[in-house]
Short mmCIF file of C-alpha atoms (C1' of nucleotides) in Angstrom, two decimals:
data_model
loop_
_atom_site.label_atom_id
_atom_site.label_comp_id
_atom_site.label_asym_id
_atom_site.label_seq_id
_atom_site.Cartn_x
_atom_site.Cartn_y
_atom_site.Cartn_z
CA MET A 1 88.65 96.92 140.20
CA ALA A 2 86.29 94.40 140.95
CA ASN A 3 85.11 92.53 137.82
CA PRO A 4 84.61 95.38 135.44
CA ILE A 5 82.11 94.65 132.29
CA GLN A 6 84.44 94.18 129.44
CA PRO A 7 83.78 96.61 126.63
CA VAL A 8 82.97 94.75 123.37
CA LYS A 9 86.05 93.49 121.39
CA GLY A 10 87.34 95.58 118.80
CA THR A 11 85.48 98.89 120.05
CA THR A 12 87.13 101.95 121.34
CA ASP A 13 86.24 104.32 124.06
CA TYR A 14 87.06 107.89 123.26
CA TYR A 15 88.05 109.52 126.35
CA PRO A 16 87.90 113.19 126.19
CA GLU A 17 91.43 113.56 124.60
CA GLU A 18 90.52 110.83 122.11
CA MET A 19 87.39 112.29 121.27
CA ALA A 20 89.28 115.27 121.09
CA LEU A 21 90.90 114.02 118.23
CA ARG A 22 87.91 112.45 116.26
CA ALA A 23 86.33 115.71 116.55
CA TRP A 24 89.23 117.57 115.17
CA LEU A 25 89.98 114.90 111.96
CA TYR A 26 85.95 115.65 111.45
CA GLY A 27 86.41 119.27 111.55
CA GLN A 28 89.32 118.84 108.85
CA MET A 29 87.32 116.60 106.67
CA ARG A 30 84.27 119.06 106.71
CA GLN A 31 86.85 122.00 106.17
CA VAL A 32 88.30 120.33 102.67
CA SER A 33 84.52 118.81 101.54
CA GLU A 34 83.23 122.33 102.10
CA ALA A 35 86.08 123.72 100.28
CA PHE A 36 85.77 121.46 96.83
CA GLY A 37 81.83 122.26 97.46
CA TYR A 38 81.08 119.12 98.82
CA GLN A 39 77.64 118.84 100.95
CA GLU A 40 76.90 116.51 104.07
CA TYR A 41 74.89 113.79 103.92
CA GLU A 42 74.21 110.62 106.02
CA GLY A 43 72.60 107.33 105.56
CA PRO A 44 71.07 104.52 108.09
CA MET A 45 73.57 102.64 110.12
CA LEU A 46 71.33 99.66 109.69
CA GLU A 47 71.02 98.22 105.89
CA ARG A 48 69.57 95.30 104.44
CA LEU A 49 71.83 92.60 104.10
CA ASP A 50 70.78 92.55 100.21
CA LEU A 51 72.38 95.74 99.54
CA TYR A 52 75.78 94.43 99.95
CA ALA A 53 75.56 91.37 98.54
CA ALA A 54 75.62 92.38 94.70
CA LYS A 55 78.76 94.42 94.86
CA SER A 56 81.01 94.89 97.98
CA GLY A 57 82.80 91.24 97.75
CA GLU A 58 82.29 88.18 99.13
CA GLU A 59 84.96 88.19 102.08
CA LEU A 60 83.18 91.47 103.85
CA VAL A 61 79.78 90.13 103.06
CA GLU A 62 79.99 86.64 103.92
CA LYS A 63 82.73 86.94 107.19
CA GLN A 64 82.74 90.66 107.79
CA SER A 65 79.51 92.04 108.40
CA TYR A 66 77.88 91.96 111.55
CA VAL A 67 74.32 90.22 110.13
CA PHE A 68 71.22 89.91 112.22
CA GLU A 69 67.68 89.05 111.99
CA ASP A 70 65.10 91.93 113.07
CA ARG A 71 61.82 90.99 114.90
CA GLY A 72 60.33 91.04 111.50
CA GLY A 73 62.82 88.17 110.04
CA GLU A 74 64.21 90.81 107.99
CA ARG A 75 68.62 90.27 107.44
CA ILE A 76 69.74 93.46 108.72
CA THR A 77 73.73 94.23 108.81
CA LEU A 78 75.33 96.85 110.31
CA ARG A 79 77.02 98.41 107.94
CA PRO A 80 80.26 97.84 107.16
CA GLU A 81 80.79 100.73 104.18
CA LEU A 82 79.12 103.38 102.81
CA THR A 83 79.54 103.55 99.28
CA PRO A 84 76.57 101.06 98.44
CA THR A 85 74.40 103.07 100.52
CA LEU A 86 75.23 105.87 99.08
CA ALA A 87 74.30 104.72 95.45
CA ARG A 88 71.02 103.02 96.80
CA MET A 89 70.11 106.83 98.00
CA VAL A 90 71.07 108.28 94.67
CA ALA A 91 69.40 105.54 92.48
CA ALA A 92 66.36 106.67 94.90
CA ARG A 93 66.04 110.15 93.90
CA GLN A 94 68.28 110.62 90.62
CA ARG A 95 65.16 111.91 88.59
CA GLN A 96 65.09 114.80 90.92
CA MET A 97 68.53 115.79 91.38
CA ALA A 98 70.97 117.89 89.34
CA LEU A 99 73.93 115.77 88.70
CA PRO A 100 76.56 115.82 89.17
CA LEU A 101 76.56 115.58 93.00
CA ARG A 102 79.25 116.39 95.24
CA TRP A 103 78.37 114.47 98.67
CA TRP A 104 80.32 113.70 102.04
CA SER A 105 79.96 112.04 104.71
CA PHE A 106 81.44 110.78 108.98
CA GLY A 107 80.23 107.98 110.58
CA PRO A 108 80.55 104.80 112.03
CA PHE A 109 81.22 101.14 110.26
CA TRP A 110 81.43 97.93 111.51
CA ARG A 111 83.60 94.87 110.52
CA TYR A 112 83.64 91.77 112.08
CA GLU A 113 87.27 90.92 111.84
CA ARG A 114 90.14 90.25 114.67
CA PRO A 115 91.47 93.67 115.74
CA GLN A 116 94.98 94.57 115.05
CA LYS A 117 97.16 97.54 114.59
CA GLY A 118 94.92 99.82 112.76
CA ARG A 119 92.38 97.56 112.46
CA THR A 120 89.43 97.87 114.96
CA ARG A 121 85.63 96.38 114.73
CA GLU A 122 83.95 99.61 115.07
CA PHE A 123 85.47 102.71 113.38
CA PHE A 124 84.75 105.79 111.77
CA GLN A 125 85.45 106.68 107.92
CA TRP A 126 84.97 109.72 105.89
CA ASN A 127 83.33 109.00 102.47
CA ILE A 128 83.53 111.83 99.74
CA ASP A 129 82.04 110.91 96.31
CA LEU A 130 81.58 112.78 93.08
CA ILE A 131 78.29 111.19 91.22
CA GLY A 132 77.44 111.58 87.74
CA ASP A 133 80.59 112.56 86.38
CA ASP A 134 82.66 110.42 84.33
CA SER A 135 85.50 112.68 83.46
CA PRO A 136 89.47 112.14 84.56
CA GLU A 137 89.57 115.58 85.88
CA ALA A 138 86.78 114.01 88.30
CA ASP A 139 89.27 111.70 89.06
CA ALA A 140 91.70 113.95 89.81
CA GLU A 141 89.31 115.99 91.64
CA LEU A 142 89.02 113.64 94.09
CA ALA A 143 92.52 112.86 94.16
CA ALA A 144 93.17 116.63 94.87
CA ILE A 145 90.88 116.54 97.64
CA ALA A 146 92.86 113.70 99.72
CA ALA A 147 95.93 115.31 98.57
CA THR A 148 94.72 118.67 100.75
CA PHE A 149 93.74 117.16 103.42
CA LEU A 150 96.76 115.05 104.11
CA LYS A 151 98.98 118.55 103.63
CA ASN A 152 96.17 119.98 106.02
CA VAL A 153 96.31 117.79 108.34
CA GLY A 154 100.33 118.09 108.54
CA PHE A 155 101.58 115.21 106.23
CA SER A 156 104.12 116.00 103.98
CA PRO A 157 104.78 114.63 100.52
CA ASN A 158 107.82 112.86 101.72
CA GLU A 159 105.23 111.11 104.52
CA THR A 160 102.29 109.90 102.23
CA GLN A 161 101.83 109.72 98.77
CA ILE A 162 98.82 109.02 96.79
CA LEU A 163 99.21 105.64 94.76
CA VAL A 164 97.14 105.60 91.39
CA ASN A 165 96.46 102.89 88.91
CA ASN A 166 93.39 102.25 86.82
CA ARG A 167 91.59 99.16 86.25
CA ALA A 168 90.76 99.27 82.41
CA LEU A 169 94.29 100.27 81.83
CA MET A 170 95.08 96.86 83.99
CA GLN A 171 92.51 94.97 82.37
CA ASP A 172 93.78 95.48 79.00
CA GLU A 173 97.48 95.07 79.46
CA LEU A 174 96.55 91.60 81.11
CA LEU A 175 94.24 90.60 78.35
CA ASN A 176 97.58 91.00 76.28
CA LEU A 177 99.50 89.13 78.04
CA GLY A 178 96.62 86.04 77.04
CA ILE A 179 95.41 86.32 80.71
CA ALA A 180 91.57 84.69 80.55
CA LYS A 181 89.05 87.28 81.34
CA GLY A 182 87.36 84.82 83.78
CA ASP A 183 91.17 85.08 85.56
CA LEU A 184 91.42 88.80 86.05
CA ALA A 185 90.11 89.16 89.48
CA ALA A 186 92.35 86.34 91.02
CA VAL A 187 95.13 88.29 88.82
CA TYR A 188 94.60 91.15 90.44
CA GLY A 189 94.59 89.77 93.75
CA LEU A 190 98.15 88.62 92.54
CA ILE A 191 99.22 91.78 91.73
CA ASP A 192 97.65 93.30 95.27
CA ARG A 193 99.70 90.63 97.25
CA ARG A 194 103.02 91.03 95.73
CA ASP A 195 104.40 92.81 98.12
CA LYS A 196 103.51 90.42 101.01
CA MET A 197 105.26 87.66 99.80
CA THR A 198 109.20 86.80 98.75
CA ALA A 199 109.43 86.60 95.12
CA ASP A 200 109.50 82.89 94.93
CA LYS A 201 106.15 82.44 97.29
CA TRP A 202 104.76 85.00 94.70
CA ARG A 203 105.58 82.92 91.84
CA ASP A 204 104.34 79.75 93.13
CA TYR A 205 100.95 81.45 93.96
CA GLY A 206 100.67 83.04 90.15
CA GLU A 207 101.62 79.26 89.27
CA GLU A 208 98.53 77.80 91.05
CA LEU A 209 96.59 80.61 89.61
CA GLY A 210 97.32 79.12 86.14
CA LEU A 211 99.52 81.42 84.83
CA ASP A 212 102.70 80.57 82.54
CA ALA A 213 106.13 81.53 83.03
CA PRO A 214 106.10 84.25 80.42
CA GLN A 215 102.40 85.51 81.88
CA LEU A 216 104.39 85.78 85.41
CA GLU A 217 107.00 87.48 83.43
CA GLY A 218 104.61 89.95 81.78
CA VAL A 219 102.60 90.72 85.14
CA THR A 220 106.13 91.34 86.78
CA ALA A 221 107.23 93.74 83.84
CA LEU A 222 104.08 95.38 84.10
CA MET A 223 104.24 95.98 87.94
CA LYS A 224 107.55 97.36 87.25
CA ASN A 225 106.43 99.92 84.39
CA GLN A 226 106.15 103.43 85.44
CA ASP A 227 105.40 104.63 82.38
CA LEU A 228 102.13 101.96 82.01
CA TRP A 229 99.98 104.98 82.30
CA LYS A 230 101.01 106.38 78.65
CA ASN A 231 98.67 103.33 77.59
CA SER A 232 96.03 104.06 79.70
CA ALA A 233 93.17 106.44 77.84
CA VAL A 234 92.44 108.63 80.66
CA LEU A 235 95.77 108.72 83.00
CA PRO A 236 97.39 111.17 81.13
CA ARG A 237 94.59 113.54 81.48
CA PHE A 238 94.09 112.23 84.96
CA PHE A 239 97.82 113.41 85.87
CA GLU A 240 97.19 116.71 83.82
CA ALA A 241 94.71 117.49 85.99
CA VAL A 242 96.02 116.95 89.04
CA ASP A 243 98.84 118.97 87.80
CA SER A 244 96.53 122.05 87.62
CA PHE A 245 95.18 121.20 90.92
CA GLY A 246 98.86 121.79 92.36
CA VAL A 247 98.85 118.43 93.88
CA SER A 248 101.21 116.69 92.08
CA ASP A 249 103.86 115.98 94.33
CA TYR A 250 101.26 114.22 96.75
CA VAL A 251 100.01 112.01 93.44
CA ARG A 252 101.82 109.59 91.67
CA PHE A 253 101.24 106.53 89.15
CA ALA A 254 101.78 103.04 90.86
CA PRO A 255 101.02 99.95 88.44
CA ASN A 256 100.45 97.19 91.61
CA ILE A 257 97.71 99.13 93.07
CA ILE A 258 94.65 97.54 92.42
CA ARG A 259 92.10 97.67 95.41
CA GLY A 260 90.12 94.82 96.91
CA LEU A 261 86.69 95.64 96.44
CA ASP A 262 84.88 94.38 93.32
CA TYR A 263 82.66 97.38 92.24
CA TYR A 264 85.74 99.49 90.82
CA THR A 265 85.54 99.82 87.35
CA GLY A 266 88.41 102.29 86.60
CA THR A 267 90.66 104.73 88.28
CA VAL A 268 91.75 103.64 91.77
CA PHE A 269 93.70 104.91 94.47
CA GLU A 270 95.21 104.34 97.75
CA ALA A 271 97.12 106.84 99.79
CA TRP A 272 100.30 105.41 102.05
CA ASP A 273 102.85 106.36 104.52
CA THR A 274 105.89 106.05 102.67
CA ALA A 275 108.06 104.45 105.24
CA GLY A 276 105.19 101.57 104.83
CA ASP A 277 104.65 101.14 108.73
CA PHE A 278 100.85 101.62 108.52
CA ARG A 279 98.54 100.09 106.38
CA ALA A 280 96.80 102.04 103.77
CA ILE A 281 95.63 105.32 105.17
CA PHE A 282 92.29 105.31 102.66
CA GLY A 283 91.63 104.04 99.36
CA GLY A 284 89.29 104.72 96.46
CA GLY A 285 88.60 104.68 93.01
CA ARG A 286 85.87 104.98 90.12
CA TYR A 287 82.43 102.89 90.05
CA ASP A 288 80.57 103.33 87.41
CA ASP A 289 78.23 100.04 87.65
CA LEU A 290 76.92 100.28 91.26
CA VAL A 291 74.00 102.82 90.59
CA ASN A 292 73.00 100.75 88.37
CA ALA A 293 73.72 97.58 90.39
CA VAL A 294 71.30 98.62 93.20
CA GLY A 295 68.56 99.62 91.04
CA GLY A 296 69.15 102.74 89.48
CA ASP A 297 69.67 104.15 85.76
CA PRO A 298 73.25 104.04 85.20
CA VAL A 299 75.41 106.66 86.93
CA PRO A 300 79.28 107.33 86.76
CA ALA A 301 80.51 107.66 90.34
CA VAL A 302 83.73 108.29 91.93
CA GLY A 303 84.90 108.53 95.51
CA PHE A 304 87.14 107.31 98.35
CA ALA A 305 86.96 106.59 102.22
CA VAL A 306 89.33 107.28 104.91
CA GLY A 307 89.62 105.33 108.47
CA ASN A 308 90.14 107.33 111.25
CA VAL A 309 92.35 104.43 113.23
CA VAL A 310 95.08 104.28 110.73
CA LEU A 311 94.95 108.02 110.07
CA SER A 312 95.03 108.68 114.18
CA LEU A 313 97.97 106.11 114.69
CA LEU A 314 99.99 107.75 111.71
CA LEU A 315 99.57 111.38 112.96
CA GLU A 316 101.16 110.45 116.33
CA ALA A 317 103.74 108.32 115.01
CA LEU A 318 104.83 111.16 112.71
CA GLY A 319 104.39 114.04 115.64
CA HIS A 320 101.54 115.60 113.71
CA ARG A 321 99.05 115.04 116.35
CA PRO A 322 97.95 118.38 117.37
CA ASP A 323 97.96 118.57 121.17
CA PHE A 324 94.50 119.02 122.61
CA SER A 325 95.43 119.34 126.40
CA ALA A 326 93.96 123.19 126.23
CA SER A 327 91.63 123.51 128.91
CA PRO A 328 88.05 122.77 128.73
CA ALA A 329 87.49 126.59 130.08
CA PRO A 330 90.39 128.82 130.40
CA VAL A 331 88.57 130.39 133.37
CA TYR A 332 88.23 128.59 136.96
CA VAL A 333 86.35 130.42 139.32
CA THR A 334 87.41 129.35 143.00
CA VAL A 335 85.15 129.16 145.57
CA PHE A 336 86.29 130.59 149.25
CA ASP A 337 84.02 129.15 151.68
CA GLY A 338 80.28 128.50 151.69
CA ASP A 339 79.36 132.21 152.38
CA SER A 340 80.98 133.04 148.66
CA LEU A 341 79.70 130.32 146.90
CA LEU A 342 76.73 131.93 145.55
CA PRO A 343 78.62 135.11 144.59
CA ALA A 344 81.06 132.90 142.58
CA LEU A 345 78.61 131.50 141.06
CA LYS A 346 77.19 134.61 139.96
CA LEU A 347 80.67 135.91 138.83
CA ALA A 348 81.03 133.05 136.77
CA ALA A 349 77.57 133.56 135.11
CA GLU A 350 78.36 137.42 134.38
CA LEU A 351 81.61 136.06 132.55
CA ARG A 352 79.86 133.64 130.58
CA ALA A 353 77.39 135.99 129.60
CA ALA A 354 80.33 137.99 128.55
CA GLY A 355 81.44 135.33 126.03
CA LEU A 356 84.27 133.34 128.40
CA LYS A 357 84.45 129.91 129.01
CA VAL A 358 84.67 129.43 132.68
CA THR A 359 84.76 126.19 135.30
CA SER A 360 83.28 126.87 138.48
CA HIS A 361 84.52 124.83 141.28
CA LEU A 362 81.74 123.78 143.38
CA ASP A 363 82.84 122.35 146.76
CA PRO A 364 83.55 125.30 149.58
CA ASN A 365 84.90 123.09 151.70
CA ASP A 366 87.99 122.26 149.51
CA LYS A 367 90.90 124.38 150.17
CA LEU A 368 92.35 127.09 147.46
CA GLY A 369 95.49 124.62 147.04
CA LYS A 370 93.53 122.38 145.98
CA GLN A 371 91.53 124.20 143.87
CA PHE A 372 94.59 125.91 142.53
CA THR A 373 95.66 122.19 141.57
CA HIS A 374 92.78 121.19 140.24
CA ALA A 375 92.78 124.59 137.84
CA ASP A 376 96.68 124.01 137.18
CA ARG A 377 95.61 120.26 136.00
CA LEU A 378 92.83 121.10 133.32
CA GLY A 379 94.79 123.69 132.02
CA ALA A 380 92.95 126.69 132.98
CA LYS A 381 94.92 130.02 132.20
CA VAL A 382 93.38 132.29 134.50
CA VAL A 383 91.89 131.63 138.10
CA LEU A 384 89.42 134.27 139.85
CA ILE A 385 89.09 134.32 143.96
CA LEU A 386 86.04 135.93 145.42
CA GLY A 387 87.48 135.55 149.18
CA PRO A 388 85.92 137.73 152.04
CA ASP A 389 88.44 140.81 151.04
CA GLU A 390 87.72 141.18 147.43
CA LEU A 391 83.61 140.54 148.25
CA LYS A 392 83.96 143.75 151.22
CA ASN A 393 85.58 145.86 148.43
CA GLY A 394 83.51 144.99 145.44
CA GLU A 395 86.76 143.02 143.80
CA VAL A 396 87.81 139.95 142.38
CA ALA A 397 91.71 138.30 142.66
CA ILE A 398 92.57 137.70 139.32
CA LYS A 399 95.59 135.39 139.18
CA HIS A 400 97.22 134.33 135.46
CA LEU A 401 98.44 130.70 136.15
CA ALA A 402 101.62 131.16 133.60
CA SER A 403 103.53 134.37 134.98
CA GLY A 404 101.88 134.13 138.36
CA ASP A 405 101.14 137.51 138.21
CA GLN A 406 97.67 138.59 140.59
CA ARG A 407 95.64 141.54 140.92
CA SER A 408 92.61 142.84 142.46
CA LEU A 409 90.20 144.82 140.23
CA PRO A 410 86.88 146.33 140.73
CA ARG A 411 84.02 143.53 139.28
CA SER A 412 83.05 145.65 136.26
CA GLU A 413 86.46 145.51 134.96
CA VAL A 414 87.35 141.76 135.68
CA ALA A 415 85.68 140.54 132.19
CA GLU A 416 87.70 142.67 130.39
CA ARG A 417 91.12 142.03 132.22
CA VAL A 418 90.45 138.33 131.66
CA SER A 419 89.70 138.76 128.06
CA LYS A 420 92.98 140.40 127.83
CA LEU A 421 94.87 137.99 129.35
CA LEU A 422 93.95 135.51 127.52
CA VAL A 423 94.76 137.00 124.20
CA HIS A 424 97.84 138.83 125.29
CA GLY A 425 99.25 136.01 128.01
CA GLU A 426 101.49 138.06 130.41
CA SER A 427 101.31 141.15 129.09
CA LYS A 428 100.00 143.71 131.57
"C1'" G B 1 88.68 81.29 110.35
"C1'" U B 2 94.79 80.28 111.14
"C1'" G B 3 99.78 81.48 113.94
"C1'" G B 4 102.82 83.83 117.45
"C1'" A B 5 103.74 87.06 122.00
"C1'" U B 6 102.23 89.40 126.80
"C1'" G B 7 98.66 90.19 131.45
"C1'" U B 8 102.50 92.11 138.49
"C1'" A B 9 99.90 99.40 142.10
"C1'" G B 10 95.86 104.38 138.84
"C1'" C B 11 100.09 104.71 135.02
"C1'" U B 12 104.99 102.95 133.09
"C1'" C B 13 107.94 98.55 134.28
"C1'" A B 14 111.42 95.68 137.55
"C1'" A B 15 111.53 90.88 140.79
"C1'" U B 16 118.46 85.94 139.81
"C1'" U B 17 118.07 78.12 139.55
"C1'" G B 18 110.42 78.53 142.51
"C1'" G B 19 112.22 81.57 148.32
"C1'" C B 20 109.91 87.94 152.47
"C1'" A B 21 106.12 91.37 146.09
"C1'" G B 22 109.48 96.50 144.29
"C1'" A B 23 111.04 101.16 141.50
"C1'" G B 24 109.52 105.71 139.33
"C1'" C B 25 105.43 108.89 138.09
"C1'" G B 26 101.06 109.42 139.94
"C1'" C B 27 98.42 110.15 144.65
"C1'" U B 28 97.60 112.22 150.38
"C1'" G B 29 99.64 115.40 153.60
"C1'" C B 30 103.28 118.84 156.13
"C1'" A B 31 107.02 123.12 155.17
"C1'" C B 32 103.21 127.27 152.88
"C1'" U B 33 95.66 127.50 157.61
"C1'" G B 34 93.84 132.59 150.99
"C1'" U B 35 97.24 130.28 145.82
"C1'" G B 36 99.00 125.96 141.48
"C1'" A B 37 103.34 125.04 138.31
"C1'" C B 38 109.32 124.53 141.30
"C1'" U B 39 111.93 122.18 146.06
"C1'" G B 40 112.54 119.48 150.71
"C1'" C B 41 110.19 115.84 153.92
"C1'" A B 42 107.21 111.88 155.65
"C1'" G B 43 103.39 108.55 153.82
"C1'" U B 44 100.08 105.51 150.32
"C1'" U B 45 99.26 102.52 146.53
"C1'" G B 46 98.35 94.66 145.42
"C1'" U B 47 92.70 88.93 144.36
"C1'" U B 48 100.49 89.25 140.56
"C1'" G B 49 93.66 88.88 134.58
"C1'" C B 50 90.60 84.39 136.05
"C1'" G B 51 90.24 79.03 137.78
"C1'" G B 52 92.87 74.68 138.62
"C1'" G B 53 97.39 71.54 139.02
"C1'" U B 54 102.61 70.67 141.00
"C1'" U B 55 105.74 71.53 145.41
"C1'" C B 56 107.80 72.38 152.26
"C1'" A B 57 106.90 77.21 149.13
"C1'" A B 58 104.36 79.28 142.75
"C1'" G B 59 104.38 86.69 140.00
"C1'" U B 60 107.97 83.01 138.45
"C1'" C B 61 106.66 75.74 136.32
"C1'" C B 62 102.22 72.82 134.13
"C1'" C B 63 96.95 72.66 132.36
"C1'" G B 64 92.17 75.65 131.14
"C1'" U B 65 90.13 80.34 130.86
"C1'" C B 66 89.31 85.49 129.52
"C1'" A B 67 91.70 89.60 127.56
"C1'" U B 68 95.02 92.79 124.68
"C1'" C B 69 99.14 93.24 121.19
"C1'" C B 70 101.22 91.74 116.70
"C1'" A B 71 101.09 88.76 112.18
"C1'" C B 72 98.12 86.03 108.05
"C1'" C B 73 93.16 86.68 105.61
"C1'" C B 74 90.59 90.79 104.09
"C1'" C B 75 90.58 95.94 104.59
"C1'" A B 76 89.25 102.09 106.06
#
RNA sequence: GUGGAUGUAGCUCAAUUGGCAGAGCGCUGCACUGUGACUGCAGUUGUUGCGGGUUCAAGUCCCGUCAUCCACCCCA
């Protein structure tokens, strides 16, 4: 091919097979969301840069957002995440809506960063949030939704785990170690990076942040303390509720989970593949200050976001990707010659009217063999032939590809016979 | 933004110290002019990412560039 125009870096072309996976994921997300009583919504893809300036975190806003000036001079960004949009939408109508709100969404997002495994510049996210309830049970409901989703798409508790921590808990524990309140964000970063560097390097990094040896020991001890959640005001209730939701095998405490975004205030969680071969599948948590930050009255909220990229890679890697090779239409109507083209189109129309999915071959110059090859490659189950003999007798030849079984039936019986073949396969 | 690797047929890849660009799959045709999937036979597939340099000779060495992948940063 001569100089094809390159796609934009980091974008994904969804050919039908990939589109089928994305659509399937969307369907799974819808199913779980609706099972828990959540309503679908959508915000604009374009937002003012100011919306993110307050709370999203410097890196995300300054370096990873697509920003441009529109013709009116407004600084516009392609949305890098949905939560601030959600907060804005809630703030705009919070007096007229009955809290709590249970909302979900699935749509495209953009972040300007170097593409790599599990990270693209354009991607899709499922966002689901519970707004207006500050209880640990609300946190647990979101964890239960996440766990149910993992289960429904085929991941076992051995393959994926939802790791939970609480920022308020960690803040208290860190303050007890004598760490200054102003250093908390940096220490969160330190905790977040423990898995990414060697023990020595991590220690050096901690010293650079100004922690002394006892404090580093203390932080290390916190991160190993699997019983730390008992010190939390909310996590014991959270885990009790998770147990009642029936998903405790997917959810466990992890004191090293802290999350990067600035707006999280309480319980935070991430889902990981237990083998550790991929990035986090999703992340979320409680953000009780955000609606207030974008101009509304304070409303507590909790939610999480799932990207389609890591999820798709992990489904593939663990063999849970469904087979989407099924035919676009299970019935294929061949065309014998120029004279039978219009009757063949009419036959296909009759079958569609009877509720079948039917592909018509349109070129009467193609040999039957070629048409069969094409039908087979598309994954058609049944091929129909309307040749001179059939036309003369008012019949249609019906061939079931898997068995090779073929017979001719009166035209009036074709729809019923084909329907039966599609349901029962080879049975007569 | 930083660092590393890789670009050869539609796809997956091979090509010895620089020495005739290949294989499998696919695709086309025939056996089988009213029938796919299976089998056999025959055929087909190239700006070696792009541009320059070294050399008698470059897929191979050197420089530049573009693209992709991987890691860091950050994060879904």
